[in-house]
Amino acid sequence: MEDLNKKQTGPARPHAGMAPVPHAPKPVTHPDIVPSGKNGTAYWDGITVHLTVEAGIAANPWTKSGRNFAQFYTDRANTVVLNQIVGSISHPVTDIGSGYGVGFMLELMYGSDSRFIPTIGMADGILTGLYQLVPLQTHIDFHTPWLVPRGMDFQIGQIFGMLGTEGTSALTRPFYTYSYAADYIVPFETIGIMSTTHLSDKLDWILGMDAGNSTSFGNAGNNNRPKGTVGIAFSHLMNGKLDGHLIGHFGPQANNSLPVTSAEGWTSAGMGRIANDLMQYNADFLLTYHLSDKMSVMLDTIYMHDDANRDDLYGFITYFSWDLNPSLRLNLRGEIFRDNTGAVIAAYEGTTSNLNAIRNRPFAYYIAPPTTYGALTAGVTYQPDFVNRHLKLGKFTIRPEIRLDKSLNGTHPFNRGATVADPVVRNGTNNMFWFSCDAIWSF
């Protein structure tokens, strides 16, 4: 009989969210049906191809570990990295007759960001260095005339998680760096089926089932119990100024294999069969209010309860966006985030540590004591016209930012590493002041 009081070794499995930001080009998550081609135009003529390339640096002169603590994608301090090359082939949901429509999305990413967004069972571990290759989206989309006059949409396959507001592809988020909540507690990749019922032109009902965060069904899964998503999304309320959603994701997430220990002393995240009964609940309440055509404010409240770590986490994030002119946008973000046990906010040392955590292999990491984090970020999104008017294809974007992270309860988790004997950072600094900038080309 397994010990119900057994504690999980190492940090909890982190998650990142994938929703668009104000004014940004929005990926097709629940596409409206579009008319089929006329005058003999073939369905396949609707295929579109996109490419995004992002590189950047996160400068932190005060770090002693070479890392920026509590960051995934921008974890390497003072190092220029190729974050991502994202390529996609897609087709919008297009009328095929009798009220039905069909579309699809295929998307791959190469770069340092790929270390933190694998889906096990889907070509994971092909590359194991700083730069890796992963599929981001592989789904078929359907529109049906079922149940309600406006019909229902379905996505089947590998899909971005629906919670949160900071996306993976560079232009689906306002900053180069991520919030704590976006990096750590909202689901990032799921395999399953998602439905959207269009109750009205302003209200959608969301319901789905999936294999879990960054994992698959069957032998490639780390916990074969199904997980679910339920929620509502609303748009164009209050004279078209208010958008938002209330969405929850729930199910057993912990790895149900037995733990494994490496020769160095690192332990895997496996918990045995007891993991099947340990639930994780994520909830996200998001509101975006458009003050004008050029200015918006957003409030994102995110909560997670994890039975496996006996942890409660919650974050409150406010965003402000102001288009100063057609080429320049000001972005501000403030966040307060609480990790009640210190088991979730972590730094992953190796290039495969994150994948190993999902795969139930030993992985190197370090964590902090229970901490309340505060973070303030200011930056701009600049698309220089003197550059873009000479480009024959695509646009160039640059995003400098300045950021201050601080422990609000007296812990010292920043700018230091740890050891396998004691992976908890206690003797670092209580703040991290750093500067970042990325450059993006996309078409």
CSV table of C-alpha atoms in Angstrom, one decimal:
chain,number,residue,atom,x,y,z
A,1,MET,CA,0.0,0.0,0.0
A,2,GLU,CA,1.4,3.4,-1.0
A,3,ASP,CA,2.0,6.2,1.6
A,4,LEU,CA,-0.7,8.9,1.3
A,5,ASN,CA,1.6,11.3,3.1
A,6,LYS,CA,4.5,10.8,0.7
A,7,LYS,CA,5.9,14.2,-0.6
A,8,GLN,CA,6.8,14.7,-4.2
A,9,THR,CA,10.5,15.2,-4.7
A,10,GLY,CA,11.5,18.3,-6.7
A,11,PRO,CA,9.4,21.1,-8.1
A,12,ALA,CA,5.9,20.6,-9.5
A,13,ARG,CA,5.4,20.4,-13.2
A,14,PRO,CA,5.2,24.0,-14.6
A,15,HIS,CA,2.7,25.2,-17.2
A,16,ALA,CA,2.5,28.3,-19.4
A,17,GLY,CA,-0.5,30.0,-20.9
A,18,MET,CA,-1.3,30.7,-24.6
A,19,ALA,CA,-3.9,33.5,-25.1
A,20,PRO,CA,-3.4,36.6,-27.2
A,21,VAL,CA,-2.7,40.1,-25.8
A,22,PRO,CA,-4.6,43.4,-26.5
A,23,HIS,CA,-4.1,44.7,-30.1
A,24,ALA,CA,-1.8,41.8,-31.1
A,25,PRO,CA,-2.6,39.7,-34.2
A,26,LYS,CA,-4.7,36.9,-32.7
A,27,PRO,CA,-4.1,33.3,-33.6
A,28,VAL,CA,-7.2,31.4,-34.7
A,29,THR,CA,-8.4,29.6,-31.6
A,30,HIS,CA,-12.1,29.2,-32.3
A,31,PRO,CA,-12.3,30.4,-35.9
A,32,ASP,CA,-15.5,31.6,-37.5
A,33,ILE,CA,-16.6,29.8,-40.7
A,34,VAL,CA,-15.6,31.5,-43.9
A,35,PRO,CA,-17.2,31.1,-47.3
A,36,SER,CA,-15.8,28.5,-49.7
A,37,GLY,CA,-14.1,29.6,-52.8
A,38,LYS,CA,-16.2,30.6,-55.8
A,39,ASN,CA,-15.6,30.4,-59.6
A,40,GLY,CA,-13.9,27.0,-59.2
A,41,THR,CA,-11.4,28.1,-56.5
A,42,ALA,CA,-10.1,25.0,-54.8
A,43,TYR,CA,-10.3,24.5,-51.1
A,44,TRP,CA,-6.5,24.2,-50.9
A,45,ASP,CA,-6.0,27.7,-52.3
A,46,GLY,CA,-6.9,28.9,-48.8
A,47,ILE,CA,-3.6,27.6,-47.2
A,48,THR,CA,-1.5,30.2,-45.5
A,49,VAL,CA,2.1,30.1,-44.4
A,50,HIS,CA,3.6,32.1,-41.5
A,51,LEU,CA,7.2,32.4,-40.1
A,52,THR,CA,8.4,34.1,-37.0
A,53,VAL,CA,12.0,34.5,-35.9
A,54,GLU,CA,12.9,35.8,-32.4
A,55,ALA,CA,16.3,36.4,-30.8
A,56,GLY,CA,17.1,38.3,-27.6
A,57,ILE,CA,19.1,38.8,-24.5
A,58,ALA,CA,18.2,39.0,-20.8
A,59,ALA,CA,20.9,41.1,-19.1
A,60,ASN,CA,21.4,40.6,-15.4
A,61,PRO,CA,24.9,41.8,-14.3
A,62,TRP,CA,24.4,40.8,-10.6
A,63,THR,CA,23.6,37.1,-11.0
A,64,LYS,CA,26.2,34.7,-9.6
A,65,SER,CA,24.5,31.6,-11.1
A,66,GLY,CA,24.4,32.6,-14.8
A,67,ARG,CA,20.6,32.3,-14.6
A,68,ASN,CA,17.6,34.5,-14.1
A,69,PHE,CA,15.6,32.7,-11.4
A,70,ALA,CA,11.9,32.0,-11.9
A,71,GLN,CA,12.1,32.3,-15.7
A,72,PHE,CA,11.9,29.6,-18.4
A,73,TYR,CA,12.4,31.1,-21.8
A,74,THR,CA,14.7,33.9,-20.6
A,75,ASP,CA,16.5,31.8,-18.0
A,76,ARG,CA,20.0,32.4,-19.5
A,77,ALA,CA,21.5,35.6,-18.2
A,78,ASN,CA,23.7,37.8,-20.3
A,79,THR,CA,23.6,35.5,-23.3
A,80,VAL,CA,22.2,36.2,-26.7
A,81,VAL,CA,20.0,33.3,-27.8
A,82,LEU,CA,17.9,32.3,-30.7
A,83,ASN,CA,14.6,32.0,-28.9
A,84,GLN,CA,12.5,30.6,-31.7
A,85,ILE,CA,11.9,30.0,-35.3
A,86,VAL,CA,8.2,29.3,-35.6
A,87,GLY,CA,6.7,28.1,-38.9
A,88,SER,CA,3.1,27.3,-39.6
A,89,ILE,CA,0.9,26.0,-42.4
A,90,SER,CA,-2.8,26.5,-41.8
A,91,HIS,CA,-6.2,26.7,-43.4
A,92,PRO,CA,-9.1,28.7,-41.9
A,93,VAL,CA,-12.3,26.8,-41.2
A,94,THR,CA,-14.0,27.0,-44.6
A,95,ASP,CA,-17.5,26.1,-45.7
A,96,ILE,CA,-17.9,22.6,-47.2
A,97,GLY,CA,-21.7,22.6,-47.4
A,98,SER,CA,-24.8,22.1,-45.2
A,99,GLY,CA,-23.4,24.3,-42.5
A,100,TYR,CA,-20.2,22.4,-42.0
A,101,GLY,CA,-16.7,23.7,-42.2
A,102,VAL,CA,-13.2,22.3,-42.0
A,103,GLY,CA,-9.7,23.8,-41.3
A,104,PHE,CA,-6.4,22.8,-39.8
A,105,MET,CA,-3.1,24.0,-38.2
A,106,LEU,CA,0.4,22.6,-38.3
A,107,GLU,CA,3.1,24.5,-36.4
A,108,LEU,CA,6.7,23.7,-35.5
A,109,MET,CA,9.2,25.6,-33.3
A,110,TYR,CA,13.0,25.5,-33.2
A,111,GLY,CA,15.1,27.4,-30.7
A,112,SER,CA,16.0,27.7,-27.0
A,113,ASP,CA,12.3,28.2,-26.1
A,114,SER,CA,11.6,24.7,-27.2
A,115,ARG,CA,13.2,23.3,-24.0
A,116,PHE,CA,10.2,24.4,-22.1
A,117,ILE,CA,7.3,23.4,-24.3
A,118,PRO,CA,7.7,19.8,-25.3
A,119,THR,CA,4.8,17.3,-25.6
A,120,ILE,CA,6.0,13.9,-24.6
A,121,GLY,CA,5.1,11.3,-27.2
A,122,MET,CA,5.3,13.9,-30.0
A,123,ALA,CA,8.9,13.9,-31.3
A,124,ASP,CA,10.3,14.9,-27.9
A,125,GLY,CA,14.0,14.6,-27.3
A,126,ILE,CA,15.0,14.7,-31.0
A,127,LEU,CA,17.4,17.4,-30.1
A,128,THR,CA,18.8,17.8,-26.5
A,129,GLY,CA,21.0,20.9,-26.6
A,130,LEU,CA,20.1,24.5,-26.0
A,131,TYR,CA,18.3,24.6,-29.3
A,132,GLN,CA,15.5,22.0,-29.7
A,133,LEU,CA,12.7,21.2,-32.1
A,134,VAL,CA,9.1,20.7,-31.0
A,135,PRO,CA,5.6,20.6,-32.6
A,136,LEU,CA,3.4,23.5,-31.2
A,137,GLN,CA,0.1,22.8,-32.8
A,138,THR,CA,-1.2,19.9,-34.8
A,139,HIS,CA,-5.0,20.0,-35.0
A,140,ILE,CA,-8.0,19.7,-37.3
A,141,ASP,CA,-10.8,22.3,-36.8
A,142,PHE,CA,-14.5,21.8,-37.6
A,143,HIS,CA,-17.6,24.0,-37.6
A,144,THR,CA,-20.9,22.3,-37.2
A,145,PRO,CA,-24.5,23.5,-37.2
A,146,TRP,CA,-25.3,21.5,-34.1
A,147,LEU,CA,-27.4,22.4,-30.9
A,148,VAL,CA,-27.6,26.2,-31.3
A,149,PRO,CA,-28.3,28.5,-34.2
A,150,ARG,CA,-24.7,29.8,-34.4
A,151,GLY,CA,-23.4,26.3,-34.2
A,152,MET,CA,-20.4,24.6,-32.5
A,153,ASP,CA,-16.6,24.6,-33.2
A,154,PHE,CA,-14.3,21.7,-32.5
A,155,GLN,CA,-10.5,21.4,-32.4
A,156,ILE,CA,-9.0,17.9,-32.3
A,157,GLY,CA,-5.3,17.2,-31.8
A,158,GLN,CA,-2.5,19.1,-30.1
A,159,ILE,CA,-3.8,22.4,-28.9
A,160,PHE,CA,-2.5,25.3,-26.8
A,161,GLY,CA,-3.9,25.5,-23.3
A,162,MET,CA,-6.7,28.1,-23.1
A,163,LEU,CA,-5.8,29.7,-19.8
A,164,GLY,CA,-3.7,32.8,-19.3
A,165,THR,CA,-2.9,35.7,-21.6
A,166,GLU,CA,0.8,35.4,-22.7
A,167,GLY,CA,1.3,33.3,-25.8
A,168,THR,CA,4.3,31.2,-26.9
A,169,SER,CA,4.8,32.8,-30.4
A,170,ALA,CA,6.6,36.1,-29.8
A,171,LEU,CA,4.0,38.5,-31.1
A,172,THR,CA,1.2,36.9,-29.0
A,173,ARG,CA,2.5,38.5,-25.8
A,174,PRO,CA,3.5,42.1,-24.9
A,175,PHE,CA,6.9,41.5,-23.4
A,176,TYR,CA,10.0,39.4,-24.1
A,177,THR,CA,9.9,38.1,-20.5
A,178,TYR,CA,6.9,36.2,-19.0
A,179,SER,CA,4.9,36.7,-15.9
A,180,TYR,CA,5.3,34.1,-13.1
A,181,ALA,CA,1.7,32.8,-13.7
A,182,ALA,CA,2.3,32.4,-17.5
A,183,ASP,CA,5.5,30.5,-17.0
A,184,TYR,CA,4.5,28.2,-14.2
A,185,ILE,CA,0.8,27.6,-13.5
A,186,VAL,CA,-1.4,27.7,-16.7
A,187,PRO,CA,-1.4,24.7,-19.0
A,188,PHE,CA,0.6,25.1,-22.2
A,189,GLU,CA,0.2,22.1,-24.5
A,190,THR,CA,-2.6,19.6,-24.5
A,191,ILE,CA,-3.7,16.7,-26.7
A,192,GLY,CA,-7.4,16.2,-26.9
A,193,ILE,CA,-10.7,17.7,-28.1
A,194,MET,CA,-12.0,21.2,-27.4
A,195,SER,CA,-15.5,22.4,-28.2
A,196,THR,CA,-16.8,26.0,-28.4
A,197,THR,CA,-20.6,26.4,-28.4
A,198,HIS,CA,-21.6,29.9,-29.8
A,199,LEU,CA,-24.5,30.7,-27.5
A,200,SER,CA,-24.7,34.2,-29.0
A,201,ASP,CA,-22.5,36.7,-30.9
A,202,LYS,CA,-21.0,37.7,-27.6
A,203,LEU,CA,-21.0,34.5,-25.5
A,204,ASP,CA,-19.3,31.1,-26.0
A,205,TRP,CA,-19.4,28.0,-23.8
A,206,ILE,CA,-16.1,26.1,-23.7
A,207,LEU,CA,-15.8,22.4,-22.9
A,208,GLY,CA,-12.9,19.9,-23.5
A,209,MET,CA,-11.1,16.8,-22.6
A,210,ASP,CA,-7.3,16.2,-22.8
A,211,ALA,CA,-4.4,14.1,-21.7
A,212,GLY,CA,-2.9,16.7,-19.5
A,213,ASN,CA,-0.2,19.4,-19.7
A,214,SER,CA,2.6,18.6,-22.1
A,215,THR,CA,1.8,14.9,-22.2
A,216,SER,CA,0.0,12.3,-24.3
A,217,PHE,CA,-2.4,9.4,-23.9
A,218,GLY,CA,-1.3,5.7,-23.6
A,219,ASN,CA,2.3,4.7,-23.1
A,220,ALA,CA,3.6,8.2,-23.9
A,221,GLY,CA,1.5,9.7,-21.0
A,222,ASN,CA,2.8,10.4,-17.5
A,223,ASN,CA,-0.7,10.0,-16.0
A,224,ASN,CA,-3.4,8.4,-18.1
A,225,ARG,CA,-6.4,9.8,-16.2
A,226,PRO,CA,-8.3,12.3,-18.4
A,227,LYS,CA,-8.4,16.0,-17.7
A,228,GLY,CA,-11.0,18.5,-18.5
A,229,THR,CA,-11.5,22.2,-19.4
A,230,VAL,CA,-14.7,24.1,-18.8
A,231,GLY,CA,-15.5,27.8,-19.1
A,232,ILE,CA,-17.1,30.8,-20.8
A,233,ALA,CA,-15.7,33.5,-23.0
A,234,PHE,CA,-17.3,36.8,-23.8
A,235,SER,CA,-16.5,39.7,-26.1
A,236,HIS,CA,-17.7,43.1,-27.1
A,237,LEU,CA,-19.7,43.8,-23.9
A,238,MET,CA,-20.3,47.3,-22.6
A,239,ASN,CA,-20.6,48.9,-26.1
A,240,GLY,CA,-17.8,46.7,-27.4
A,241,LYS,CA,-15.2,47.7,-24.8
A,242,LEU,CA,-15.1,44.6,-22.6
A,243,ASP,CA,-13.7,41.1,-23.4
A,244,GLY,CA,-12.8,38.3,-21.1
A,245,HIS,CA,-13.1,34.7,-20.0
A,246,LEU,CA,-13.5,32.5,-16.9
A,247,ILE,CA,-12.0,29.1,-17.6
A,248,GLY,CA,-10.9,26.1,-15.4
A,249,HIS,CA,-8.7,23.1,-16.1
A,250,PHE,CA,-8.7,20.1,-13.7
A,251,GLY,CA,-7.5,16.6,-13.4
A,252,PRO,CA,-4.6,14.4,-12.0
A,253,GLN,CA,-1.3,15.8,-13.3
A,254,ALA,CA,1.4,14.2,-11.2
A,255,ASN,CA,3.5,11.4,-12.7
A,256,ASN,CA,2.2,8.0,-11.7
A,257,SER,CA,5.5,6.1,-12.3
A,258,LEU,CA,7.8,5.2,-9.5
A,259,PRO,CA,10.6,7.7,-8.7
A,260,VAL,CA,14.1,7.2,-10.1
A,261,THR,CA,17.3,8.6,-8.6
A,262,SER,CA,20.5,9.5,-10.5
A,263,ALA,CA,24.0,8.7,-9.5
A,264,GLU,CA,24.4,12.4,-8.6
A,265,GLY,CA,21.5,12.3,-6.3
A,266,TRP,CA,18.8,14.0,-8.3
A,267,THR,CA,15.3,12.4,-8.1
A,268,SER,CA,12.6,12.2,-10.8
A,269,ALA,CA,9.1,13.5,-10.3
A,270,GLY,CA,7.3,10.1,-10.2
A,271,MET,CA,5.0,9.4,-7.3
A,272,GLY,CA,3.5,6.0,-8.1
A,273,ARG,CA,-0.1,5.0,-8.4
A,274,ILE,CA,-1.2,7.5,-5.7
A,275,ALA,CA,-0.7,10.2,-8.3
A,276,ASN,CA,-3.9,9.1,-10.1
A,277,ASP,CA,-5.9,10.4,-7.1
A,278,LEU,CA,-4.1,13.7,-6.6
A,279,MET,CA,-6.0,16.5,-8.4
A,280,GLN,CA,-4.7,19.7,-9.8
A,281,TYR,CA,-7.1,22.6,-10.4
A,282,ASN,CA,-6.3,25.7,-12.5
A,283,ALA,CA,-8.7,28.7,-12.8
A,284,ASP,CA,-8.3,31.9,-14.8
A,285,PHE,CA,-10.5,35.0,-14.8
A,286,LEU,CA,-9.4,37.5,-17.4
A,287,LEU,CA,-10.9,40.9,-18.2
A,288,THR,CA,-9.8,43.3,-20.9
A,289,TYR,CA,-11.2,46.8,-21.1
A,290,HIS,CA,-10.5,48.9,-24.2
A,291,LEU,CA,-10.3,52.5,-23.0
A,292,SER,CA,-10.0,53.7,-26.6
A,293,ASP,CA,-8.9,52.3,-29.9
A,294,LYS,CA,-5.3,52.9,-28.8
A,295,MET,CA,-5.4,52.1,-25.1
A,296,SER,CA,-6.4,49.1,-23.1
A,297,VAL,CA,-6.1,47.7,-19.6
A,298,MET,CA,-6.2,44.0,-18.6
A,299,LEU,CA,-6.6,42.2,-15.3
A,300,ASP,CA,-5.7,38.5,-15.1
A,301,THR,CA,-6.4,36.5,-11.9
A,302,ILE,CA,-5.0,33.0,-11.9
A,303,TYR,CA,-5.2,30.3,-9.2
A,304,MET,CA,-3.8,26.7,-8.9
A,305,HIS,CA,-4.3,24.1,-6.3
A,306,ASP,CA,-2.1,21.0,-6.5
A,307,ASP,CA,-2.8,18.0,-4.3
A,308,ALA,CA,0.6,16.4,-5.2
A,309,ASN,CA,2.6,19.2,-3.5
A,310,ARG,CA,-0.2,20.4,-1.2
A,311,ASP,CA,0.3,23.8,-2.7
A,312,ASP,CA,-1.9,26.7,-3.5
A,313,LEU,CA,-0.6,29.3,-5.9
A,314,TYR,CA,-2.3,32.5,-7.1
A,315,GLY,CA,-1.3,35.5,-9.2
A,316,PHE,CA,-2.8,38.9,-9.9
A,317,ILE,CA,-1.5,40.6,-13.0
A,318,THR,CA,-2.4,43.9,-14.5
A,319,TYR,CA,-1.4,45.0,-18.0
A,320,PHE,CA,-1.6,48.4,-19.7
A,321,SER,CA,-1.1,49.0,-23.4
A,322,TRP,CA,-1.0,52.3,-25.2
A,323,ASP,CA,-0.4,52.8,-29.0
A,324,LEU,CA,1.6,56.0,-29.0
A,325,ASN,CA,1.7,56.0,-32.8
A,326,PRO,CA,1.4,53.4,-35.5
A,327,SER,CA,5.0,52.2,-34.9
A,328,LEU,CA,5.3,52.4,-31.1
A,329,ARG,CA,3.4,50.8,-28.3
A,330,LEU,CA,4.0,51.3,-24.5
A,331,ASN,CA,3.5,48.2,-22.4
A,332,LEU,CA,3.3,48.1,-18.6
A,333,ARG,CA,2.8,45.0,-16.3
A,334,GLY,CA,2.5,44.5,-12.6
A,335,GLU,CA,2.3,41.2,-10.8
A,336,ILE,CA,1.9,39.7,-7.3
A,337,PHE,CA,2.4,36.0,-7.2
A,338,ARG,CA,2.3,33.6,-4.2
A,339,ASP,CA,3.9,30.1,-4.1
A,340,ASN,CA,2.8,28.7,-0.7
A,341,THR,CA,5.3,25.9,-0.5
A,342,GLY,CA,8.1,26.9,-2.8
A,343,ALA,CA,7.7,23.7,-4.8
A,344,VAL,CA,6.6,25.3,-8.1
A,345,ILE,CA,8.7,28.3,-8.9
A,346,ALA,CA,12.0,26.7,-9.9
A,347,ALA,CA,15.1,27.0,-12.1
A,348,TYR,CA,15.9,24.1,-14.4
A,349,GLU,CA,19.7,23.6,-14.7
A,350,GLY,CA,20.1,21.4,-17.7
A,351,THR,CA,18.8,21.7,-21.3
A,352,THR,CA,16.7,18.6,-20.8
A,353,SER,CA,15.7,19.1,-17.2
A,354,ASN,CA,12.2,20.2,-18.0
A,355,LEU,CA,11.7,17.3,-20.4
A,356,ASN,CA,13.1,14.9,-17.8
A,357,ALA,CA,10.7,16.2,-15.2
A,358,ILE,CA,7.8,15.3,-17.5
A,359,ARG,CA,9.3,12.0,-18.5
A,360,ASN,CA,10.0,10.8,-14.9
A,361,ARG,CA,13.8,11.0,-15.3
A,362,PRO,CA,16.1,12.6,-12.7
A,363,PHE,CA,16.5,16.3,-13.4
A,364,ALA,CA,18.6,19.1,-11.9
A,365,TYR,CA,16.8,22.1,-10.5
A,366,TYR,CA,16.8,24.6,-7.6
A,367,ILE,CA,13.8,26.2,-5.8
A,368,ALA,CA,13.1,28.9,-3.2
A,369,PRO,CA,11.4,28.8,0.2
A,370,PRO,CA,7.7,29.8,0.2
A,371,THR,CA,7.7,33.2,-1.4
A,372,THR,CA,5.4,36.0,-2.4
A,373,TYR,CA,6.9,37.5,-5.6
A,374,GLY,CA,6.3,41.0,-6.9
A,375,ALA,CA,7.3,42.1,-10.4
A,376,LEU,CA,7.1,45.4,-12.4
A,377,THR,CA,7.9,45.4,-16.1
A,378,ALA,CA,8.0,48.4,-18.5
A,379,GLY,CA,8.8,48.1,-22.2
A,380,VAL,CA,7.9,49.2,-25.7
A,381,THR,CA,7.1,47.4,-28.9
A,382,TYR,CA,8.7,49.3,-31.8
A,383,GLN,CA,8.3,48.5,-35.5
A,384,PRO,CA,10.7,51.0,-37.1
A,385,ASP,CA,9.2,52.3,-40.3
A,386,PHE,CA,12.7,53.2,-41.7
A,387,VAL,CA,13.5,49.5,-41.7
A,388,ASN,CA,10.1,48.0,-42.5
A,389,ARG,CA,9.5,50.1,-45.6
A,390,HIS,CA,12.5,48.5,-47.2
A,391,LEU,CA,11.6,44.9,-46.4
A,392,LYS,CA,10.1,43.0,-49.3
A,393,LEU,CA,8.6,40.4,-46.9
A,394,GLY,CA,7.4,40.7,-43.3
A,395,LYS,CA,8.0,43.2,-40.5
A,396,PHE,CA,10.7,43.8,-38.0
A,397,THR,CA,9.9,44.4,-34.4
A,398,ILE,CA,12.2,45.3,-31.4
A,399,ARG,CA,11.1,45.1,-27.7
A,400,PRO,CA,13.4,46.6,-25.1
A,401,GLU,CA,12.2,46.3,-21.5
A,402,ILE,CA,13.3,46.9,-17.9
A,403,ARG,CA,12.1,44.7,-15.0
A,404,LEU,CA,12.3,44.5,-11.2
A,405,ASP,CA,11.5,41.3,-9.4
A,406,LYS,CA,11.3,41.3,-5.6
A,407,SER,CA,10.5,38.9,-2.7
A,408,LEU,CA,7.8,40.5,-0.7
A,409,ASN,CA,8.1,38.3,2.4
A,410,GLY,CA,11.8,38.4,3.2
A,411,THR,CA,13.2,35.4,1.3
A,412,HIS,CA,16.4,35.7,-0.9
A,413,PRO,CA,15.8,33.5,-4.0
A,414,PHE,CA,17.5,35.5,-6.7
A,415,ASN,CA,20.9,35.5,-8.3
A,416,ARG,CA,22.3,32.4,-6.7
A,417,GLY,CA,22.3,28.7,-7.5
A,418,ALA,CA,22.0,25.6,-5.3
A,419,THR,CA,23.2,22.0,-5.0
A,420,VAL,CA,21.7,18.6,-5.0
A,421,ALA,CA,22.4,18.3,-1.3
A,422,ASP,CA,20.3,21.4,-0.7
A,423,PRO,CA,18.4,22.7,-3.8
A,424,VAL,CA,16.6,25.5,-1.9
A,425,VAL,CA,18.2,29.0,-2.5
A,426,ARG,CA,18.3,30.9,0.8
A,427,ASN,CA,21.4,33.1,0.5
A,428,GLY,CA,20.7,35.0,-2.7
A,429,THR,CA,19.3,38.5,-3.1
A,430,ASN,CA,15.8,39.6,-2.3
A,431,ASN,CA,15.4,41.3,-5.7
A,432,MET,CA,16.5,41.0,-9.3
A,433,PHE,CA,16.9,44.1,-11.4
A,434,TRP,CA,17.4,43.3,-15.1
A,435,PHE,CA,17.2,44.5,-18.7
A,436,SER,CA,16.0,42.6,-21.7
A,437,CYS,CA,15.5,43.1,-25.4
A,438,ASP,CA,14.4,40.9,-28.2
A,439,ALA,CA,14.2,41.4,-32.0
A,440,ILE,CA,11.5,39.7,-34.1
A,441,TRP,CA,11.0,39.3,-37.9
A,442,SER,CA,7.7,37.8,-39.0
A,443,PHE,CA,5.5,37.4,-42.0
